[in-house]
Tab-separated table of C-alpha atoms in Angstrom:
chain	number	residue	atom	x	y	z
A	173	MET	CA	-0.040	0.016	0.012
A	174	SER	CA	1.284	3.497	-0.776
A	175	VAL	CA	1.588	6.213	1.794
A	176	GLU	CA	-0.674	8.402	-0.382
A	177	LYS	CA	-3.529	5.928	0.278
A	178	ALA	CA	-2.850	6.181	4.028
A	179	LEU	CA	-3.132	9.954	3.884
A	180	ALA	CA	-6.427	9.625	2.082
A	181	TYR	CA	-7.863	7.955	5.240
A	182	VAL	CA	-7.273	11.107	7.295
A	183	ASP	CA	-10.766	12.371	7.854
A	184	GLU	CA	-11.383	15.956	9.032
A	185	SER	CA	-14.735	15.129	10.709
A	186	GLU	CA	-13.116	12.267	12.642
A	187	VAL	CA	-10.171	14.279	13.966
A	188	VAL	CA	-12.611	17.044	15.000
A	189	ASP	CA	-14.778	14.543	16.825
A	190	LEU	CA	-11.650	13.153	18.645
A	191	VAL	CA	-10.564	16.579	19.791
A	192	LYS	CA	-14.016	17.476	20.963
A	193	ALA	CA	-14.431	14.230	22.880
A	194	LEU	CA	-11.048	14.764	24.575
A	195	VAL	CA	-11.644	18.403	25.447
A	196	LYS	CA	-15.027	17.599	27.028
A	197	ILE	CA	-13.316	15.365	29.489
A	198	ARG	CA	-12.242	17.559	32.505
A	199	SER	CA	-8.822	15.939	33.017
A	200	VAL	CA	-7.653	18.864	35.157
A	201	ASN	CA	-4.334	18.713	37.021
A	202	PRO	CA	-4.249	19.524	39.830
A	203	PRO	CA	-5.829	17.544	41.344
A	204	GLY	CA	-5.263	14.936	38.580
A	205	LEU	CA	-8.517	13.747	37.019
A	206	GLU	CA	-7.174	12.002	34.027
A	207	LYS	CA	-8.726	8.527	34.303
A	208	GLU	CA	-11.754	9.227	32.042
A	209	ALA	CA	-9.370	10.523	29.375
A	210	SER	CA	-7.032	7.487	29.807
A	211	VAL	CA	-9.926	5.109	29.281
A	212	PHE	CA	-11.028	7.004	26.206
A	213	VAL	CA	-7.586	6.810	24.602
A	214	ALA	CA	-7.165	3.172	25.557
A	215	GLU	CA	-10.466	2.163	24.043
A	216	THR	CA	-9.677	4.175	20.863
A	217	LEU	CA	-6.317	2.465	20.499
A	218	LYS	CA	-7.826	-0.987	21.044
A	219	GLY	CA	-10.295	-0.094	18.286
A	220	PHE	CA	-7.363	0.441	15.985
A	221	GLY	CA	-5.959	-2.908	16.844
A	222	ALA	CA	-3.205	-1.908	19.288
A	223	GLU	CA	-1.907	-3.952	22.214
A	224	VAL	CA	-2.824	-1.707	25.186
A	225	GLU	CA	-1.307	-1.564	28.667
A	226	LEU	CA	-2.450	0.668	31.550
A	227	GLN	CA	0.284	1.932	33.908
A	228	TYR	CA	-1.264	3.132	37.180
A	229	LEU	CA	0.644	5.863	39.015
A	230	THR	CA	-2.347	5.753	41.487
A	231	PRO	CA	-5.612	3.815	41.222
A	232	ASP	CA	-7.202	6.760	39.516
A	233	ARG	CA	-4.281	7.944	37.261
A	234	PRO	CA	-3.188	5.486	34.601
A	235	ASN	CA	-0.882	6.104	31.636
A	236	VAL	CA	-1.880	4.434	28.404
A	237	LEU	CA	0.718	2.570	26.367
A	238	GLY	CA	-0.236	1.191	22.970
A	239	ARG	CA	1.840	-0.854	20.651
A	240	PHE	CA	1.378	-1.573	16.913
A	241	ARG	CA	3.784	-4.281	15.911
A	242	GLY	CA	5.757	-4.099	12.760
A	243	ARG	CA	7.154	-6.971	10.727
A	244	LYS	CA	10.568	-6.848	12.324
A	245	GLY	CA	9.935	-5.028	15.513
A	246	SER	CA	12.770	-2.564	14.904
A	247	PRO	CA	13.311	0.354	14.892
A	248	THR	CA	10.702	1.646	17.321
A	249	LEU	CA	9.045	5.039	17.161
A	250	LEU	CA	7.236	6.540	20.180
A	251	PHE	CA	4.446	9.100	19.972
A	252	GLU	CA	4.059	10.628	23.423
A	253	GLY	CA	1.363	13.097	24.569
A	254	HIS	CA	-0.248	14.132	27.804
A	255	LEU	CA	-3.826	13.778	29.054
A	256	ASP	CA	-3.895	16.431	31.727
A	257	VAL	CA	-4.821	20.092	31.365
A	258	VAL	CA	-4.275	23.055	33.614
A	259	PRO	CA	-7.215	24.430	35.561
A	260	VAL	CA	-9.483	27.204	34.357
A	261	GLU	CA	-9.317	30.249	36.675
A	262	ASP	CA	-12.540	32.039	35.619
A	263	GLU	CA	-14.966	30.290	33.187
A	264	SER	CA	-17.049	33.482	32.856
A	265	VAL	CA	-14.387	35.201	30.693
A	266	TRP	CA	-14.475	32.468	28.015
A	267	VAL	CA	-16.416	33.272	24.866
A	268	ILE	CA	-17.387	29.513	24.852
A	269	PRO	CA	-17.456	27.492	28.074
A	270	PRO	CA	-14.020	25.851	28.352
A	271	PHE	CA	-15.227	22.276	28.383
A	272	ASN	CA	-17.947	22.551	25.761
A	273	ALA	CA	-15.507	21.937	22.916
A	274	GLU	CA	-17.453	23.993	20.338
A	275	GLU	CA	-16.244	24.851	16.839
A	276	ARG	CA	-16.455	28.423	15.581
A	277	GLU	CA	-14.965	30.001	12.437
A	278	GLY	CA	-12.608	27.102	11.852
A	279	TYR	CA	-11.372	26.785	15.450
A	280	ILE	CA	-12.245	24.367	18.245
A	281	TYR	CA	-12.357	26.165	21.614
A	282	GLY	CA	-11.679	24.604	24.949
A	283	ARG	CA	-9.233	23.981	27.729
A	284	GLY	CA	-6.570	21.603	26.403
A	285	SER	CA	-7.490	22.001	22.755
A	286	THR	CA	-3.992	23.456	22.108
A	287	ASP	CA	-2.154	22.055	25.084
A	288	ALA	CA	-2.177	19.288	24.089
A	289	LYS	CA	-5.355	17.318	23.270
A	290	GLY	CA	-5.359	18.640	19.709
A	291	SER	CA	-1.994	16.981	19.123
A	292	LEU	CA	-3.081	13.817	20.747
A	293	ALA	CA	-6.269	13.619	18.646
A	294	ALA	CA	-4.282	14.379	15.399
A	295	MET	CA	-1.832	11.592	16.250
A	296	LEU	CA	-4.641	9.121	16.918
A	297	GLU	CA	-6.147	10.082	13.515
A	298	GLY	CA	-2.763	9.665	11.744
A	299	VAL	CA	-2.273	6.248	13.348
A	300	LYS	CA	-5.816	5.201	12.366
A	301	ALA	CA	-5.100	6.221	8.790
A	302	LEU	CA	-2.024	3.981	8.613
A	303	VAL	CA	-3.856	1.059	10.091
A	304	LYS	CA	-6.900	1.408	7.777
A	305	SER	CA	-4.683	1.728	4.742
A	306	GLY	CA	-2.936	-1.544	5.385
A	307	VAL	CA	0.565	0.060	5.193
A	308	GLN	CA	3.170	-2.470	6.535
A	309	LEU	CA	5.612	-0.943	8.967
A	310	GLN	CA	8.898	-2.750	9.660
A	311	GLY	CA	9.330	-1.418	13.125
A	312	ASP	CA	6.993	-1.109	16.119
A	313	LEU	CA	4.926	2.080	16.641
A	314	LEU	CA	4.317	2.987	20.330
A	315	VAL	CA	1.736	5.421	21.533
A	316	LEU	CA	2.024	6.703	25.075
A	317	ALA	CA	-0.650	8.984	26.637
A	318	VAL	CA	0.573	10.135	30.041
A	319	VAL	CA	-0.955	11.676	33.151
A	320	GLY	CA	0.759	14.425	35.207
A	321	GLU	CA	2.740	16.147	32.553
A	322	GLU	CA	1.687	19.510	33.928
A	323	PHE	CA	3.291	18.718	37.244
A	324	ARG	CA	6.918	17.527	37.178
A	325	ASN	CA	6.412	15.204	34.192
A	326	ALA	CA	5.158	12.539	36.542
A	327	GLY	CA	3.539	10.226	33.931
A	328	VAL	CA	6.495	9.912	31.513
A	329	ARG	CA	8.977	9.529	34.417
A	330	TYR	CA	6.853	6.627	35.716
A	331	ALA	CA	6.710	5.045	32.220
A	332	ILE	CA	10.499	5.251	32.036
A	333	GLU	CA	10.797	3.651	35.421
A	334	LYS	CA	8.595	0.829	34.126
A	335	GLY	CA	10.987	0.196	31.286
A	336	LEU	CA	9.852	2.471	28.426
A	337	ARG	CA	12.332	2.253	25.548
A	338	ALA	CA	12.294	3.419	21.974
A	339	ASP	CA	14.727	4.231	19.241
A	340	MET	CA	13.202	7.722	18.662
A	341	ALA	CA	10.271	9.727	19.900
A	342	VAL	CA	7.908	12.581	19.042
A	343	VAL	CA	6.425	14.559	21.940
A	344	LEU	CA	2.983	15.972	21.065
A	345	GLU	CA	2.906	19.630	21.966
A	346	PRO	CA	1.851	22.838	20.265
A	347	THR	CA	4.630	23.985	17.892
A	348	ASP	CA	2.615	25.366	15.010
A	349	LEU	CA	3.831	22.279	13.050
A	350	LYS	CA	7.469	23.237	13.383
A	351	VAL	CA	10.045	20.612	14.446
A	352	LYS	CA	11.582	21.482	17.796
A	353	ASN	CA	14.783	19.561	18.817
A	354	LEU	CA	15.679	21.388	22.065
A	355	HIS	CA	14.186	23.193	25.052
A	356	LYS	CA	15.356	24.944	28.245
A	357	GLY	CA	15.721	23.310	31.614
A	358	ILE	CA	14.059	24.401	34.856
A	359	LEU	CA	15.145	25.073	38.376
A	360	ARG	CA	12.458	26.144	40.902
A	361	LEU	CA	13.380	27.224	44.443
A	362	ARG	CA	11.591	28.565	47.461
A	363	VAL	CA	13.557	31.116	49.517
A	364	THR	CA	12.305	32.084	52.957
A	365	THR	CA	13.844	34.960	54.909
A	366	LEU	CA	13.585	34.523	58.692
A	367	GLY	CA	13.174	37.490	60.995
A	368	LYS	CA	11.755	38.247	64.436
A	369	ALA	CA	8.213	39.285	65.166
A	370	ALA	CA	7.533	42.493	67.106
A	371	HIS	CA	4.837	45.083	67.525
A	372	ALA	CA	4.814	47.449	64.536
A	373	SER	CA	4.929	50.432	66.874
A	374	THR	CA	8.389	49.235	68.066
A	375	PRO	CA	10.037	47.694	64.941
A	376	TRP	CA	13.489	47.931	66.488
A	377	ASP	CA	12.448	45.122	68.702
A	378	GLY	CA	12.167	42.789	65.746
A	379	VAL	CA	13.760	41.867	62.417
A	380	ASN	CA	11.606	42.504	59.386
A	381	ALA	CA	11.729	39.421	57.114
A	382	VAL	CA	9.952	41.325	54.301
A	383	THR	CA	12.597	44.002	54.315
A	384	LYS	CA	15.320	41.345	54.225
A	385	MET	CA	13.511	39.738	51.253
A	386	ALA	CA	13.570	43.075	49.464
A	387	SER	CA	17.335	42.809	49.461
A	388	VAL	CA	17.143	39.342	48.086
A	389	ILE	CA	14.877	40.337	45.225
A	390	HIS	CA	17.106	43.255	44.440
A	391	GLU	CA	20.176	41.033	44.207
A	392	LEU	CA	18.284	38.399	42.210
A	393	ASP	CA	17.325	41.096	39.653
A	394	HIS	CA	21.009	41.847	39.265
A	395	LEU	CA	21.694	38.122	38.732
A	396	ALA	CA	18.956	37.933	36.130
A	397	ALA	CA	20.569	40.846	34.259
A	398	ARG	CA	23.995	39.118	34.352
A	399	LEU	CA	22.502	35.911	32.934
A	400	LYS	CA	21.885	37.809	29.664
A	401	GLY	CA	25.625	37.583	29.123
A	402	LYS	CA	25.208	33.809	28.536
A	403	ARG	CA	23.722	32.941	25.154
A	404	HIS	CA	22.641	29.934	23.181
A	405	ALA	CA	22.575	30.236	19.399
A	406	THR	CA	18.876	29.107	19.307
A	407	LEU	CA	17.466	29.471	22.838
A	408	GLY	CA	18.912	32.827	23.627
A	409	PHE	CA	19.805	33.631	27.288
A	410	PRO	CA	18.834	31.923	30.486
A	411	THR	CA	16.216	33.631	32.705
A	412	LEU	CA	15.451	34.119	36.362
A	413	VAL	CA	12.073	35.348	37.668
A	414	VAL	CA	10.820	35.901	41.199
A	415	SER	CA	7.344	34.615	40.520
A	416	THR	CA	5.473	34.673	43.900
A	417	VAL	CA	5.952	36.456	47.211
A	418	SER	CA	4.160	36.090	50.562
A	419	GLY	CA	4.916	37.361	54.041
A	420	GLY	CA	3.471	38.741	57.210
A	421	VAL	CA	0.286	37.773	59.146
A	422	LYS	CA	-1.152	41.194	60.236
A	423	GLU	CA	-0.514	44.854	59.485
A	424	ASN	CA	0.599	45.711	62.974
A	425	ILE	CA	3.150	42.879	63.384
A	426	VAL	CA	6.729	43.042	62.160
A	427	PRO	CA	6.801	39.963	59.850
A	428	SER	CA	9.016	37.107	60.956
A	429	LYS	CA	8.829	35.265	57.670
A	430	CYS	CA	8.730	36.091	53.934
A	431	THR	CA	8.796	33.573	51.141
A	432	VAL	CA	9.423	33.901	47.404
A	433	THR	CA	9.428	31.317	44.667
A	434	ILE	CA	12.040	31.542	41.864
A	435	ASP	CA	11.723	30.181	38.343
A	436	ARG	CA	15.074	29.762	36.682
A	437	ARG	CA	15.240	28.587	33.054
A	438	LEU	CA	18.466	26.934	31.869
A	439	ILE	CA	20.022	26.804	28.431
A	440	PRO	CA	22.108	23.768	27.199
A	441	GLY	CA	25.516	23.826	28.844
A	442	GLU	CA	24.069	24.857	32.244
A	443	THR	CA	23.264	22.474	35.041
A	444	PRO	CA	20.687	22.852	37.830
A	445	LYS	CA	23.538	22.604	40.382
A	446	GLU	CA	25.287	25.636	38.764
A	447	ALA	CA	22.039	27.568	38.856
A	448	ARG	CA	21.430	26.658	42.481
A	449	ASP	CA	24.931	27.799	43.379
A	450	GLU	CA	24.319	31.155	41.868
A	451	VAL	CA	21.347	31.663	44.144
A	452	TYR	CA	23.295	30.450	47.148
A	453	ASP	CA	26.069	32.933	46.355
A	454	VAL	CA	23.502	35.794	46.411
A	455	LEU	CA	22.263	34.697	49.842
A	456	ASN	CA	25.753	34.103	51.242
A	457	GLY	CA	26.791	37.611	50.097
A	458	LEU	CA	23.806	39.154	51.900
A	459	LYS	CA	24.625	37.195	55.070
A	460	ALA	CA	28.229	38.379	54.950
A	461	SER	CA	27.127	41.999	54.837
A	462	ASP	CA	24.232	41.745	57.273
A	463	PRO	CA	24.534	39.714	60.481
A	464	GLU	CA	20.786	39.827	60.975
A	465	PHE	CA	20.139	38.155	57.588
A	466	ASN	CA	18.941	34.562	57.737
A	467	ALA	CA	17.329	32.547	54.958
A	468	ASP	CA	16.309	28.975	54.134
A	469	VAL	CA	16.282	27.558	50.633
A	470	GLU	CA	14.222	24.688	49.255
A	471	VAL	CA	14.708	23.262	45.778
A	472	TYR	CA	11.386	21.746	44.835
A	473	TYR	CA	11.838	21.000	41.093
A	474	GLU	CA	14.650	20.802	38.631
A	475	ALA	CA	15.044	19.458	35.103
A	476	ASP	CA	18.018	19.672	32.733
A	477	PRO	CA	17.781	21.238	29.276
A	478	ALA	CA	17.238	18.759	26.502
A	479	GLU	CA	18.668	18.704	23.027
A	480	THR	CA	18.629	16.173	20.178
A	481	PRO	CA	21.328	16.695	17.472
A	482	SER	CA	19.876	17.982	14.135
A	483	GLU	CA	21.406	14.999	12.267
A	484	GLU	CA	19.433	12.399	14.270
A	485	ARG	CA	16.983	10.325	12.236
A	486	ILE	CA	13.887	11.561	14.099
A	487	VAL	CA	14.763	15.187	13.249
A	488	THR	CA	15.175	14.446	9.574
A	489	VAL	CA	12.047	12.274	9.163
A	490	THR	CA	9.823	14.742	10.934
A	491	ARG	CA	11.164	17.644	8.976
A	492	ARG	CA	10.520	15.602	5.812
A	493	ALA	CA	7.009	14.843	6.843
A	494	VAL	CA	6.239	18.511	7.657
A	495	GLU	CA	7.642	19.666	4.314
A	496	THR	CA	5.670	17.002	2.377
A	497	VAL	CA	2.373	18.050	3.974
A	498	THR	CA	2.830	21.852	4.240
A	499	GLY	CA	5.287	22.553	1.404
A	500	MET	CA	7.759	24.210	3.887
A	501	ASP	CA	10.690	23.046	5.942
A	502	PRO	CA	11.400	25.606	8.641
A	503	GLY	CA	14.294	23.551	9.972
A	504	ALA	CA	14.657	22.384	13.561
A	505	THR	CA	14.214	25.135	16.117
A	506	ALA	CA	13.853	25.621	19.898
A	507	PHE	CA	10.834	25.061	22.150
A	508	THR	CA	10.689	27.967	24.619
A	509	ALA	CA	8.752	25.966	27.261
A	510	SER	CA	9.600	22.736	28.965
A	511	CYS	CA	7.861	19.351	28.392
A	512	ASP	CA	8.251	15.577	28.447
A	513	MET	CA	11.124	15.727	25.959
A	514	GLY	CA	13.476	16.337	28.930
A	515	PRO	CA	13.005	12.936	30.667
A	516	LEU	CA	12.896	11.070	27.376
A	517	VAL	CA	16.219	12.524	26.325
A	518	ASN	CA	18.036	12.871	29.602
A	519	ILE	CA	16.759	9.826	31.528
A	520	ALA	CA	15.694	7.313	28.807
A	521	GLY	CA	18.280	8.385	26.230
A	522	ILE	CA	15.743	8.498	23.406
A	523	PRO	CA	16.434	11.016	20.569
A	524	THR	CA	13.291	13.133	20.647
A	525	VAL	CA	11.607	16.056	18.967
A	526	ILE	CA	8.584	18.124	19.863
A	527	LEU	CA	5.966	18.532	17.144
A	528	GLY	CA	2.257	19.341	17.034
A	529	PRO	CA	-0.500	21.684	15.822
A	530	GLY	CA	-1.527	24.867	17.636
A	531	GLU	CA	0.247	27.930	19.043
A	532	LEU	CA	2.107	27.649	22.295
A	533	ALA	CA	1.146	31.232	22.970
A	534	LEU	CA	-2.488	30.117	23.487
A	535	ALA	CA	-1.613	27.397	26.026
A	536	HIS	CA	-2.790	27.900	29.628
A	537	LYS	CA	-4.769	31.012	28.495
A	538	ASP	CA	-8.486	31.976	28.433
A	539	ASN	CA	-10.244	31.090	25.196
A	540	GLU	CA	-7.672	28.479	24.213
A	541	ARG	CA	-8.406	27.185	20.729
A	542	ILE	CA	-6.889	25.280	17.804
A	543	GLY	CA	-7.403	25.480	14.069
A	544	VAL	CA	-9.170	22.606	12.289
A	545	ASN	CA	-7.091	22.949	9.170
A	546	GLN	CA	-3.857	22.484	11.078
A	547	LEU	CA	-5.272	19.480	12.961
A	548	VAL	CA	-5.822	17.722	9.648
A	549	GLU	CA	-2.331	18.683	8.518
A	550	ALA	CA	-0.910	17.355	11.810
A	551	ALA	CA	-2.600	13.983	11.335
A	552	LYS	CA	-1.055	13.638	7.965
A	553	VAL	CA	2.373	14.720	9.370
A	554	TYR	CA	2.204	12.068	12.083
A	555	ALA	CA	1.225	9.414	9.608
A	556	LEU	CA	4.058	10.314	7.290
A	557	ALA	CA	6.614	10.554	10.138
A	558	ALA	CA	5.640	7.017	11.262
A	559	PHE	CA	5.873	5.755	7.675
A	560	TYR	CA	9.249	7.410	7.030
A	561	ALA	CA	10.686	6.274	10.353
A	562	LEU	CA	9.489	2.720	10.283
A	563	THR	CA	9.656	1.536	6.675
């Protein structure tokens, strides 16, 4: 069977139905309500003839792993996407209720439509097209739909612990159908300044933790400016943002505690340890100049940058698939956010790219939406990528 026949099986109405069905499932994380979405994907894959395994992180949170066996079983290609979506802060500001999954003027609206149920649905449609066409793949095609991507990549890390292996992988995230072969790493810290409570009318009896934190923030701003001196050819410079602050219990009490969270993004060549040490140096410098300064640090999440060399097979076959469908090859570029590519590359050692329909700029925002035309293109791209990689 020719690959052209496989592409003919990509059906716009079917991919639209898949997106709508997935968006209507409120797989919100936190708290982690993915089970209904897991069951939907598992049953869909079984309907296509896949061998399906459920991997339970908890009794209510299973990953779904499907396998389509090729003639030789090698090489193996993994399509990996996530089932969870971020919460909706205020449904009243949406032009269409966020879980109604309605189509308007060529777009499907809803939480998760872009990040990343649109990609997941398009991949399922592309796989279906290959199966229905009778195309014979030499290697195995794996499909992994994970829980917990939006919080520390929990699902993919669990799958790797359970023995997930592949020769190459595509992570399904919104890239506007451009191949992404690297992304930044993350370091997240919580810094708490410790003071001494006192009555606000006699502040000299206490030590103001908020004032001490002001010095921390000032020095971290200087550190963020210095980081601009580092530069990666594609990802630009690393960043540091003080993202939340809390302190004090009442307006007439000198605050004894103040806490900030810090989001530090790393470029290839940096390590989380190096980034941690930069923050420790700031705090040690403040302590050296101020005997009353005291602070605790908690590192609560870190992930290395991830990069797949541009000459790897998964990069070349996905670029070829995109060019065949869209007529354009934008090359391999950088993904500005972080995703499951990190664990796949850095823990499992799988050459990986990120590729999917939709705009990353719409992810996590009100009135999230995805274009129907690009969903159809994405289904064809995924089908072609599997064909090129596994035949």
